Tab-separated table of C-alpha atoms in Angstrom:
chain	number	residue	atom	x	y	z
A	1	MET	CA	125.062	64.638	89.970
A	2	ILE	CA	122.771	64.967	86.776
A	3	SER	CA	122.537	61.990	84.318
A	4	GLN	CA	119.862	63.155	82.143
A	5	PHE	CA	116.954	66.122	81.704
A	6	PHE	CA	113.923	66.233	79.950
A	7	ILE	CA	111.011	67.900	79.276
A	8	LEU	CA	107.342	66.546	78.526
A	9	SER	CA	104.297	67.723	77.842
A	10	ALA	CA	100.910	66.790	79.811
A	11	LYS	CA	100.555	64.052	77.335
A	12	GLY	CA	103.973	62.638	77.209
A	13	ASP	CA	105.480	64.100	73.944
A	14	HIS	CA	108.944	64.438	74.227
A	15	LEU	CA	109.837	68.252	73.938
A	16	ILE	CA	113.760	68.522	75.201
A	17	TYR	CA	116.345	65.660	75.987
A	18	LYS	CA	119.727	65.968	77.084
A	19	ASP	CA	121.981	63.319	78.061
A	20	PHE	CA	124.883	64.602	79.919
A	21	ARG	CA	126.848	61.180	81.080
A	22	GLY	CA	125.556	58.533	78.800
A	23	GLU	CA	124.775	56.302	81.892
A	24	HIS	CA	121.230	55.259	80.804
A	25	GLY	CA	119.600	55.090	77.538
A	26	SER	CA	116.790	57.349	76.158
A	27	ASP	CA	114.170	54.622	77.225
A	28	VAL	CA	113.529	56.478	80.315
A	29	VAL	CA	111.602	58.986	79.209
A	30	ARG	CA	109.131	56.265	78.270
A	31	VAL	CA	109.615	54.699	81.772
A	32	PHE	CA	109.068	57.871	83.712
A	33	TYR	CA	105.899	58.673	81.650
A	34	GLN	CA	104.638	55.126	82.163
A	35	LYS	CA	105.028	55.600	85.644
A	36	ILE	CA	103.197	59.057	85.883
A	37	THR	CA	100.284	57.911	83.907
A	38	ALA	CA	99.708	54.376	85.997
A	39	LEU	CA	99.261	56.356	89.352
A	40	SER	CA	95.940	56.983	90.467
A	41	GLY	CA	96.163	60.259	92.500
A	42	ASN	CA	96.617	63.877	90.713
A	43	GLN	CA	99.903	64.720	92.522
A	44	PRO	CA	102.570	61.768	91.556
A	45	PRO	CA	105.313	61.870	94.203
A	46	VAL	CA	108.377	64.171	93.554
A	47	VAL	CA	110.756	61.340	93.633
A	48	MET	CA	110.190	57.703	91.720
A	49	ASN	CA	112.708	54.983	91.196
A	50	HIS	CA	113.110	52.380	88.419
A	51	LYS	CA	115.910	49.844	89.140
A	52	GLU	CA	118.541	51.970	89.498
A	53	VAL	CA	117.566	55.198	88.074
A	54	PHE	CA	116.032	57.782	90.382
A	55	PHE	CA	113.320	60.555	88.426
A	56	VAL	CA	113.130	63.397	90.578
A	57	HIS	CA	110.407	65.964	88.639
A	58	VAL	CA	108.622	69.347	89.056
A	59	LYS	CA	105.375	70.517	87.304
A	60	GLN	CA	105.700	73.733	85.761
A	61	GLY	CA	103.876	75.468	82.975
A	62	GLY	CA	101.849	72.076	82.397
A	63	LEU	CA	104.933	70.167	81.581
A	64	TYR	CA	107.062	68.060	83.169
A	65	TRP	CA	110.564	68.839	84.094
A	66	VAL	CA	112.638	65.594	84.688
A	67	VAL	CA	115.937	64.912	86.015
A	68	THR	CA	117.414	61.130	86.149
A	69	THR	CA	120.364	60.689	88.662
A	70	ASP	CA	121.326	58.207	91.203
A	71	SER	CA	120.813	57.488	94.968
A	72	THR	CA	124.253	59.280	95.986
A	73	SER	CA	122.405	63.097	94.873
A	74	SER	CA	120.454	65.056	97.512
A	75	PRO	CA	116.830	65.111	95.917
A	76	PHE	CA	116.267	68.714	97.677
A	77	THR	CA	119.248	69.671	95.762
A	78	ILE	CA	117.840	68.669	92.324
A	79	ILE	CA	114.585	70.030	92.994
A	80	GLU	CA	116.091	73.424	93.810
A	81	PHE	CA	118.231	73.184	90.543
A	82	ILE	CA	114.391	72.045	88.471
A	83	ASN	CA	113.076	74.919	89.939
A	84	LYS	CA	116.035	77.378	89.135
A	85	LEU	CA	116.675	76.471	85.389
A	86	SER	CA	112.612	76.111	85.026
A	87	SER	CA	112.968	79.862	86.287
A	88	LEU	CA	115.806	80.938	83.973
A	89	VAL	CA	114.116	79.314	80.665
A	90	LYS	CA	111.010	81.494	81.710
A	91	ASP	CA	113.035	84.674	81.986
A	92	TYR	CA	115.043	83.950	78.233
A	93	ILE	CA	111.710	82.695	76.724
A	94	GLY	CA	108.901	84.668	78.443
A	95	THR	CA	106.425	82.008	79.619
A	96	LEU	CA	106.401	78.533	80.111
A	97	SER	CA	104.078	76.503	77.833
A	98	GLU	CA	104.167	73.736	75.174
A	99	LYS	CA	104.269	76.289	72.350
A	100	ALA	CA	106.859	78.290	73.713
A	101	VAL	CA	109.417	75.695	74.299
A	102	GLN	CA	108.751	74.176	71.359
A	103	MET	CA	109.477	77.255	69.427
A	104	ASN	CA	112.949	78.316	71.620
A	105	PHE	CA	113.892	74.545	71.711
A	106	ALA	CA	117.651	75.691	70.459
A	107	LEU	CA	117.797	78.357	72.743
A	108	ILE	CA	116.987	75.543	75.714
A	109	TYR	CA	119.421	73.479	74.360
A	110	GLU	CA	122.498	76.359	74.763
A	111	LEU	CA	121.500	77.115	78.298
A	112	LEU	CA	121.491	73.499	79.240
A	113	ASP	CA	125.056	73.468	77.669
A	114	GLU	CA	126.042	76.445	79.807
A	115	VAL	CA	124.493	75.645	82.986
A	116	VAL	CA	125.128	71.856	83.338
A	117	ASP	CA	128.931	70.319	82.333
A	118	TYR	CA	128.819	66.575	82.454
A	119	GLY	CA	126.554	66.212	84.988
A	120	HIS	CA	127.860	69.014	87.208
A	121	ILE	CA	125.461	72.326	88.041
A	122	GLN	CA	127.911	75.289	86.830
A	123	THR	CA	125.249	78.561	87.415
A	124	THR	CA	121.739	79.501	86.674
A	125	SER	CA	122.543	83.373	87.154
A	126	CYS	CA	121.146	85.435	84.270
A	127	ASP	CA	124.063	87.968	84.926
A	128	ILE	CA	126.542	85.425	84.243
A	129	LEU	CA	125.012	83.634	81.382
A	130	LYS	CA	123.860	86.724	79.334
A	131	ASN	CA	127.695	86.806	77.960
A	132	PHE	CA	127.864	83.399	76.298
A	133	ILE	CA	124.080	83.093	75.224
A	134	GLN	CA	123.876	83.955	71.618
A	135	THR	CA	120.291	82.334	70.457
A	136	GLU	CA	117.658	84.862	70.414
A	137	ALA	CA	114.399	84.290	72.014
A	138	VAL	CA	111.051	83.391	69.759
A	139	SER	CA	108.032	85.040	70.918
A	140	SER	CA	105.251	83.389	69.845
A	141	ARG	CA	103.152	87.066	70.518
A	142	PRO	CA	104.566	90.531	69.943
A	143	PHE	CA	104.669	92.797	72.493
A	144	SER	CA	102.033	95.685	72.329
A	145	LEU	CA	101.445	98.696	74.369
A	146	PHE	CA	98.113	98.528	73.492
A	147	ASP	CA	96.916	94.913	75.152
A	148	LEU	CA	95.753	96.164	78.378
A	149	SER	CA	95.384	94.104	81.669
A	150	ASN	CA	95.004	94.507	85.270
A	151	VAL	CA	98.704	96.222	85.730
A	152	GLY	CA	99.078	99.472	87.436
A	153	LEU	CA	102.082	101.944	87.271
A	154	PHE	CA	103.365	103.628	89.951
A	155	GLY	CA	105.269	106.722	90.057
A	156	ALA	CA	107.355	107.713	92.844
A	157	GLU	CA	104.486	108.254	95.514
A	158	THR	CA	101.519	107.759	93.225
A	159	GLN	CA	98.518	105.639	92.810
A	160	GLN	CA	97.597	103.584	90.028
A	161	SER	CA	97.095	105.597	86.998
A	162	LYS	CA	98.017	103.274	83.919
A	163	VAL	CA	97.897	99.972	82.964
A	164	ALA	CA	100.255	97.555	81.744
A	165	PRO	CA	100.279	95.020	79.049
A	166	SER	CA	99.242	91.748	80.485
A	167	SER	CA	102.775	90.428	78.526
A	168	ALA	CA	105.001	92.906	79.516
A	169	ALA	CA	106.605	91.061	82.432
A	170	THR	CA	106.212	87.829	80.866
A	171	ARG	CA	108.318	88.608	77.845
A	172	PRO	CA	111.921	87.323	77.339
A	173	ILE	CA	114.626	89.456	78.874
A	174	HIS	CA	116.396	89.866	75.044
A	175	LEU	CA	112.925	91.174	73.510
A	176	ARG	CA	112.964	94.773	75.000
A	177	GLU	CA	113.313	98.001	73.433
A	178	HIS	CA	116.594	99.286	73.333
A	179	GLY	CA	118.011	101.197	76.171
A	180	LYS	CA	114.456	101.346	77.862
A	181	SER	CA	114.715	100.639	81.545
A	182	GLU	CA	111.864	98.482	83.252
A	183	ILE	CA	111.171	96.977	86.379
A	184	PHE	CA	108.212	94.840	87.205
A	185	VAL	CA	107.314	93.877	90.785
A	186	ASP	CA	104.757	91.256	91.530
A	187	VAL	CA	103.243	91.007	95.088
A	188	VAL	CA	101.315	87.333	94.985
A	189	GLU	CA	99.273	85.774	97.558
A	190	ARG	CA	98.254	82.030	98.007
A	191	MET	CA	95.564	81.255	100.343
A	192	THR	CA	94.871	77.980	102.168
A	193	VAL	CA	91.493	77.977	103.464
A	194	VAL	CA	89.265	75.699	105.416
A	195	ILE	CA	85.704	76.399	106.082
A	196	GLY	CA	83.335	74.155	108.362
A	197	SER	CA	79.905	73.209	107.154
A	198	ASN	CA	78.462	75.578	109.821
A	199	GLY	CA	80.267	78.594	107.911
A	200	MET	CA	83.110	78.848	110.744
A	201	LEU	CA	86.448	79.395	109.407
A	202	MET	CA	88.645	76.526	110.417
A	203	LYS	CA	91.792	77.237	108.911
A	204	ALA	CA	93.410	80.122	107.212
A	205	ASP	CA	97.023	80.185	106.050
A	206	VAL	CA	98.436	83.004	103.565
A	207	GLU	CA	102.022	82.622	101.612
A	208	GLY	CA	102.880	85.508	99.762
A	209	GLU	CA	106.383	86.947	98.042
A	210	ILE	CA	107.433	89.859	96.596
A	211	ARG	CA	109.087	89.110	92.756
A	212	VAL	CA	110.930	91.363	90.854
A	213	LYS	CA	111.774	91.212	87.082
A	214	CYS	CA	114.349	93.453	85.939
A	215	TYR	CA	114.605	94.809	82.120
A	216	MET	CA	117.509	97.388	82.805
A	217	PRO	CA	120.753	98.274	80.601
A	218	SER	CA	122.715	98.987	83.674
A	219	CYS	CA	122.860	98.245	87.314
A	220	SER	CA	120.826	100.572	89.869
A	221	GLU	CA	120.124	100.246	93.058
A	222	MET	CA	116.392	99.840	93.775
A	223	ARG	CA	114.599	100.834	96.975
A	224	ILE	CA	111.121	99.732	97.957
A	225	GLY	CA	108.918	101.099	100.422
A	226	LEU	CA	106.356	98.443	101.961
A	227	ASN	CA	103.474	99.492	104.428
A	228	GLU	CA	104.907	101.933	107.173
A	229	GLU	CA	102.989	100.003	109.773
A	230	PHE	CA	104.291	96.130	108.866
A	231	SER	CA	104.837	93.840	111.775
A	232	ILE	CA	106.377	90.595	111.605
A	233	GLY	CA	105.265	88.424	114.489
A	234	ARG	CA	102.756	89.317	117.187
A	235	SER	CA	105.093	92.536	118.247
A	236	GLN	CA	103.446	95.828	118.925
A	237	LEU	CA	102.146	97.843	116.160
A	238	ARG	CA	103.504	101.472	115.614
A	239	GLY	CA	99.897	102.989	115.494
A	240	TYR	CA	99.862	104.780	112.119
A	241	GLY	CA	99.050	103.869	108.556
A	242	ALA	CA	97.536	100.669	107.411
A	243	ALA	CA	98.257	97.900	109.653
A	244	VAL	CA	99.851	95.065	107.881
A	245	ARG	CA	101.109	91.850	110.063
A	246	VAL	CA	102.530	88.727	109.350
A	247	ASP	CA	103.935	85.864	111.174
A	248	GLU	CA	107.234	84.948	109.206
A	249	CYS	CA	109.357	86.850	106.569
A	250	SER	CA	112.607	86.188	105.060
A	251	PHE	CA	114.747	87.682	102.350
A	252	HIS	CA	116.549	87.470	99.641
A	253	GLN	CA	120.322	87.470	100.067
A	254	SER	CA	120.988	90.710	97.813
A	255	VAL	CA	118.410	92.387	99.964
A	256	LYS	CA	119.904	95.342	102.252
A	257	LEU	CA	117.623	95.828	105.636
A	258	ASP	CA	119.716	98.783	106.942
A	259	GLU	CA	116.916	100.701	106.126
A	260	PHE	CA	113.848	98.119	106.863
A	261	ASP	CA	113.463	98.338	110.699
A	262	SER	CA	113.268	102.074	110.571
A	263	ASN	CA	111.024	102.825	107.345
A	264	ARG	CA	110.396	99.562	106.033
A	265	ILE	CA	112.456	99.819	102.972
A	266	LEU	CA	114.511	97.077	101.227
A	267	ARG	CA	117.237	97.783	99.183
A	268	LEU	CA	118.782	95.778	96.471
A	269	CYS	CA	120.361	95.782	93.193
A	270	PRO	CA	118.364	93.325	90.825
A	271	SER	CA	119.943	91.455	88.404
A	272	GLN	CA	118.632	90.255	84.875
A	273	GLY	CA	115.246	87.978	84.791
A	274	GLU	CA	113.128	87.291	87.745
A	275	GLN	CA	113.888	86.963	91.434
A	276	SER	CA	111.781	86.229	94.905
A	277	ILE	CA	113.271	88.984	97.143
A	278	MET	CA	110.918	88.395	100.097
A	279	GLN	CA	108.666	85.797	101.150
A	280	TYR	CA	106.263	86.035	103.857
A	281	GLN	CA	103.466	83.681	105.761
A	282	LEU	CA	100.279	84.353	107.888
A	283	SER	CA	98.716	81.915	109.828
A	284	GLU	CA	95.706	81.163	111.678
A	285	GLU	CA	93.950	84.153	111.022
A	286	LEU	CA	92.948	86.451	108.202
A	287	PRO	CA	92.729	90.117	108.541
A	288	CYS	CA	89.756	90.295	106.246
A	289	ALA	CA	86.825	88.262	105.439
A	290	ALA	CA	87.301	84.980	103.302
A	291	PRO	CA	86.810	85.759	100.062
A	292	PHE	CA	83.715	83.417	99.109
A	293	ARG	CA	81.031	81.907	101.210
A	294	LEU	CA	78.921	78.859	100.151
A	295	PHE	CA	75.276	78.221	100.987
A	296	PRO	CA	74.513	74.618	99.993
A	297	THR	CA	71.585	72.487	100.052
A	298	VAL	CA	71.491	69.094	99.108
A	299	GLU	CA	68.208	66.719	98.973
A	300	ARG	CA	66.880	64.105	96.806
A	301	ASP	CA	63.383	64.812	95.060
A	302	ALA	CA	60.198	62.613	94.687
A	303	SER	CA	61.962	61.261	91.387
A	304	GLY	CA	64.889	60.094	93.223
A	305	ARG	CA	67.347	62.455	91.588
A	306	LEU	CA	69.909	64.448	93.668
A	307	LEU	CA	69.551	68.027	93.633
A	308	MET	CA	72.130	70.371	94.978
A	309	TYR	CA	71.534	73.989	95.289
A	310	LEU	CA	74.452	76.293	95.751
A	311	LYS	CA	74.742	79.668	96.517
A	312	LEU	CA	78.035	81.477	96.192
A	313	ARG	CA	78.618	84.898	97.631
A	314	CYS	CA	81.887	86.522	96.787
A	315	GLU	CA	82.802	88.957	100.117
A	316	LEU	CA	85.330	90.517	98.082
A	317	PRO	CA	85.128	94.740	97.884
A	318	PRO	CA	82.892	95.892	95.435
A	319	LYS	CA	85.399	97.538	93.282
A	320	ILE	CA	87.530	93.863	92.977
A	321	ALA	CA	86.535	90.693	90.943
A	322	ALA	CA	87.798	87.530	91.071
A	323	ILE	CA	88.479	85.851	87.678
A	324	ASN	CA	88.659	82.186	86.612
A	325	VAL	CA	86.336	81.024	89.451
A	326	GLN	CA	86.103	77.141	89.363
A	327	ALA	CA	83.969	75.005	92.291
A	328	SER	CA	84.370	71.400	92.145
A	329	VAL	CA	81.983	69.515	94.521
A	330	HIS	CA	82.260	65.832	94.902
A	331	VAL	CA	79.338	63.818	94.478
A	332	PRO	CA	78.449	60.017	95.249
A	333	LYS	CA	79.592	57.166	93.062
A	334	GLY	CA	77.774	56.499	90.157
A	335	CYS	CA	76.281	59.554	88.748
A	336	VAL	CA	75.092	59.201	85.161
A	337	SER	CA	73.926	62.180	84.000
A	338	LEU	CA	73.596	66.092	85.028
A	339	SER	CA	70.957	68.667	84.635
A	340	GLN	CA	71.890	72.481	85.609
A	341	GLU	CA	70.052	75.729	85.837
A	342	LEU	CA	72.819	78.674	86.496
A	343	SER	CA	72.090	82.066	87.336
A	344	SER	CA	74.056	83.478	84.397
A	345	PRO	CA	74.998	82.486	80.596
A	346	GLU	CA	78.459	82.782	81.309
A	347	GLN	CA	78.799	80.102	83.793
A	348	VAL	CA	79.151	76.818	82.498
A	349	ALA	CA	79.279	73.311	84.514
A	350	GLU	CA	79.993	69.590	83.727
A	351	LEU	CA	79.965	66.225	85.228
A	352	GLN	CA	83.249	64.447	85.240
A	353	THR	CA	82.367	60.589	86.152
A	354	GLN	CA	85.885	59.560	86.396
A	355	SER	CA	86.750	62.143	89.444
A	356	ARG	CA	83.299	61.971	90.739
A	357	VAL	CA	83.075	65.885	90.719
A	358	VAL	CA	80.655	68.497	89.145
A	359	LEU	CA	82.687	71.465	88.027
A	360	TRP	CA	81.405	74.597	87.996
A	361	SER	CA	83.168	77.522	86.015
A	362	ILE	CA	82.611	81.193	86.867
A	363	PRO	CA	84.603	83.196	83.958
A	364	LYS	CA	84.165	86.786	86.449
A	365	PHE	CA	82.930	87.118	90.031
A	366	SER	CA	82.718	90.621	91.209
A	367	GLY	CA	82.522	91.318	94.990
A	368	GLY	CA	79.598	91.983	96.770
A	369	THR	CA	77.631	90.071	94.465
A	370	GLN	CA	76.160	86.479	94.624
A	371	LEU	CA	75.456	83.879	91.732
A	372	SER	CA	73.614	80.369	92.226
A	373	ALA	CA	73.356	76.869	90.684
A	374	LEU	CA	70.846	74.077	90.651
A	375	PHE	CA	72.181	70.982	89.959
A	376	LYS	CA	69.800	67.783	89.100
A	377	LEU	CA	72.184	64.364	89.192
A	378	GLU	CA	70.708	60.871	88.206
A	379	VAL	CA	72.388	58.358	91.107
A	380	PRO	CA	71.033	55.023	90.571
A	381	GLY	CA	70.237	53.422	93.882
A	382	LEU	CA	70.517	56.771	95.414
A	383	SER	CA	70.206	56.293	99.486
A	384	SER	CA	70.196	58.577	102.655
A	385	ALA	CA	74.025	57.342	102.859
A	386	SER	CA	74.516	58.684	99.389
A	387	LEU	CA	73.894	62.296	100.470
A	388	MET	CA	76.604	61.835	102.917
A	389	GLU	CA	79.060	61.309	100.104
A	390	VAL	CA	78.235	65.041	98.487
A	391	GLY	CA	81.036	67.451	99.516
A	392	PRO	CA	83.284	69.045	100.222
A	393	VAL	CA	83.703	71.952	97.746
A	394	GLY	CA	87.064	73.001	96.575
A	395	LEU	CA	87.410	76.606	95.021
A	396	SER	CA	90.256	77.987	92.792
A	397	PHE	CA	90.199	81.332	91.779
A	398	GLU	CA	92.482	84.612	91.285
A	399	VAL	CA	91.996	88.334	92.417
A	400	PRO	CA	93.976	90.698	90.640
A	401	LYS	CA	94.512	94.066	92.073
A	402	TRP	CA	94.068	92.866	95.757
A	403	THR	CA	96.301	91.288	98.716
A	404	CYS	CA	94.547	89.725	101.665
A	405	THR	CA	96.765	90.820	104.253
A	406	GLY	CA	96.826	94.185	102.419
A	407	LEU	CA	100.577	94.893	101.881
A	408	GLN	CA	101.039	97.281	99.699
A	409	ILE	CA	103.825	99.000	97.301
A	410	ARG	CA	104.225	102.586	99.032
A	411	PHE	CA	106.981	103.759	96.281
A	412	LEU	CA	109.639	102.248	94.248
A	413	ARG	CA	112.492	104.541	93.122
A	414	LEU	CA	115.935	103.914	91.786
A	415	SER	CA	119.322	105.282	92.357
A	416	PRO	CA	121.340	106.703	91.074
A	417	VAL	CA	118.384	108.148	88.540
A	418	GLN	CA	118.454	106.399	85.551
A	419	PRO	CA	119.282	109.200	82.172
A	420	SER	CA	115.793	107.757	80.373
A	421	PRO	CA	112.990	107.821	82.290
A	422	GLY	CA	112.465	104.338	83.828
A	423	GLU	CA	108.858	102.614	83.731
A	424	ARG	CA	107.961	101.059	86.970
A	425	TRP	CA	104.882	98.511	86.926
A	426	VAL	CA	103.290	97.086	90.146
A	427	ARG	CA	100.956	94.113	90.121
A	428	TYR	CA	99.252	92.469	93.204
A	429	THR	CA	97.583	89.098	92.631
A	430	THR	CA	96.007	86.664	94.999
A	431	HIS	CA	95.351	82.758	94.174
A	432	SER	CA	93.600	79.998	95.717
A	433	ASP	CA	96.289	77.208	96.972
A	434	SER	CA	93.506	75.293	98.735
A	435	TYR	CA	90.080	76.514	99.320
A	436	THR	CA	87.527	74.193	100.894
A	437	VAL	CA	84.197	74.414	102.188
A	438	ARG	CA	82.620	71.462	103.690
A	439	MET	CA	79.171	70.600	103.381
C-alpha cells in the first residue's frame, strides 16, 4: 500500500509530491531528506523508518524517488514499483533529470493519477496508459538528425554504416515523426573487477542486458539474432563463429524462445517504451584482458611530501576509446594541499579533503595508450605507516561500441515488413560498476 510518493533533487528541492491516502503530512519530505543527509556513507539504506512511517527510495537520474508506506507492505514490491515508475517516466519525458522533471511536472502528475489509485498500483504499461495520457511531453532539446554520437545503424545483416543522434533513443515516446517506425536496441554491460597489488586479476564479474525501446505505430514481431556460438553455462561450444559464453541468462516473459536453442534468435512483439528483454551474467573470468592496468609508485620525498606516480594503461583495442574515465585514489588523513603534473592538458585532478581522495579525470582514453600523473601532497606528520593508507584506486568509465563478453546483434528484422522503411539502431556500451585496483 502506497501512502505518498515524492521526487527530490540531490539538494533536497521538492519536485513532485503526491499524497494518495492522507495518512501523513507533507512534513515527511523534510524528515526523509534530514535522514539522508545525516548519514555518513555514500550509499544510504533503501528502506528507513521514522516512527510508524517507512521510507523506501531509489536514486535514479540523480534524483530521490521516494515512497512512504506502512510496515505491512513488501519493500521488494515497492522497490520494483519505483523502478517501473522511473522507467515509465523516462519513456514519457525522454530523460531523467531535474530539469526534465520540472518541465514535465503536469505529465508526471497525470501518470501518477493513472498508475496509482488510493495507494493501490493499477498498471505501469505504456501500451495501456497511452489510451489515457493526454499531456504532451516538453523536450528541453529538440531532436536533430545532425547531432551525432556513437550509435550504429544496422540493416538486416550489415555492419555499422551510419551514426544515430545521442538523444534519439532517450527522447519522449510521444515526440516521434508521424508514422515513422524506429527500434533502438542497447546492449549494456557492467563490470565488477578487483585487481591485486601484484597486478593479478582477483575478481571479475560482468552483468549485461539487452534493452529495446520501441517507436512503432503498429505492433510487429521482432527477430533479434545473437552470436551463432552463444553458450550458457559451461556446455560445449558448437565450434563456429565468434565464441561467447555466459554463466546465467534470463529473458523477459514476452520473449519467445522457440528459435533460440537452434539459431540463437529471440522473437518478441515489443511494447511502446523501453523494456529489458534479456539479462545475463558472467563470473570469475573475463574473455578479454581487463580494460585498464595501473602501475603505481608511492614514496616520501626529502622534504616530507607524499609522492604518488601513477601510470594508467588502457588495454582496449586501438580503435576503441573509453570516455569519462575517473580514478579516485584514497590518501592518508590530514592531506592539506595537492600539486600535480599530468601527461596531457585535457586531464584534471583535485583533492577532496572530506572524502580523502585524489580524483583524476580523463575525458577520453584511447585503447593501447598510456597516461601518467604525478601527485605531490602535503601531509603534516607523514610517517611510514601513513604510506600504507594510500589506495586502493577506484576506476569509473564508459566504453562505447564495445562489449566485454563479445555479445553482438547479428541481425534485427521486423515481420511483417513495415510499409515505410523502419530505422533500426543498435548500440553497445560497457560501464564500470565497481573497478578496484589495490596498491
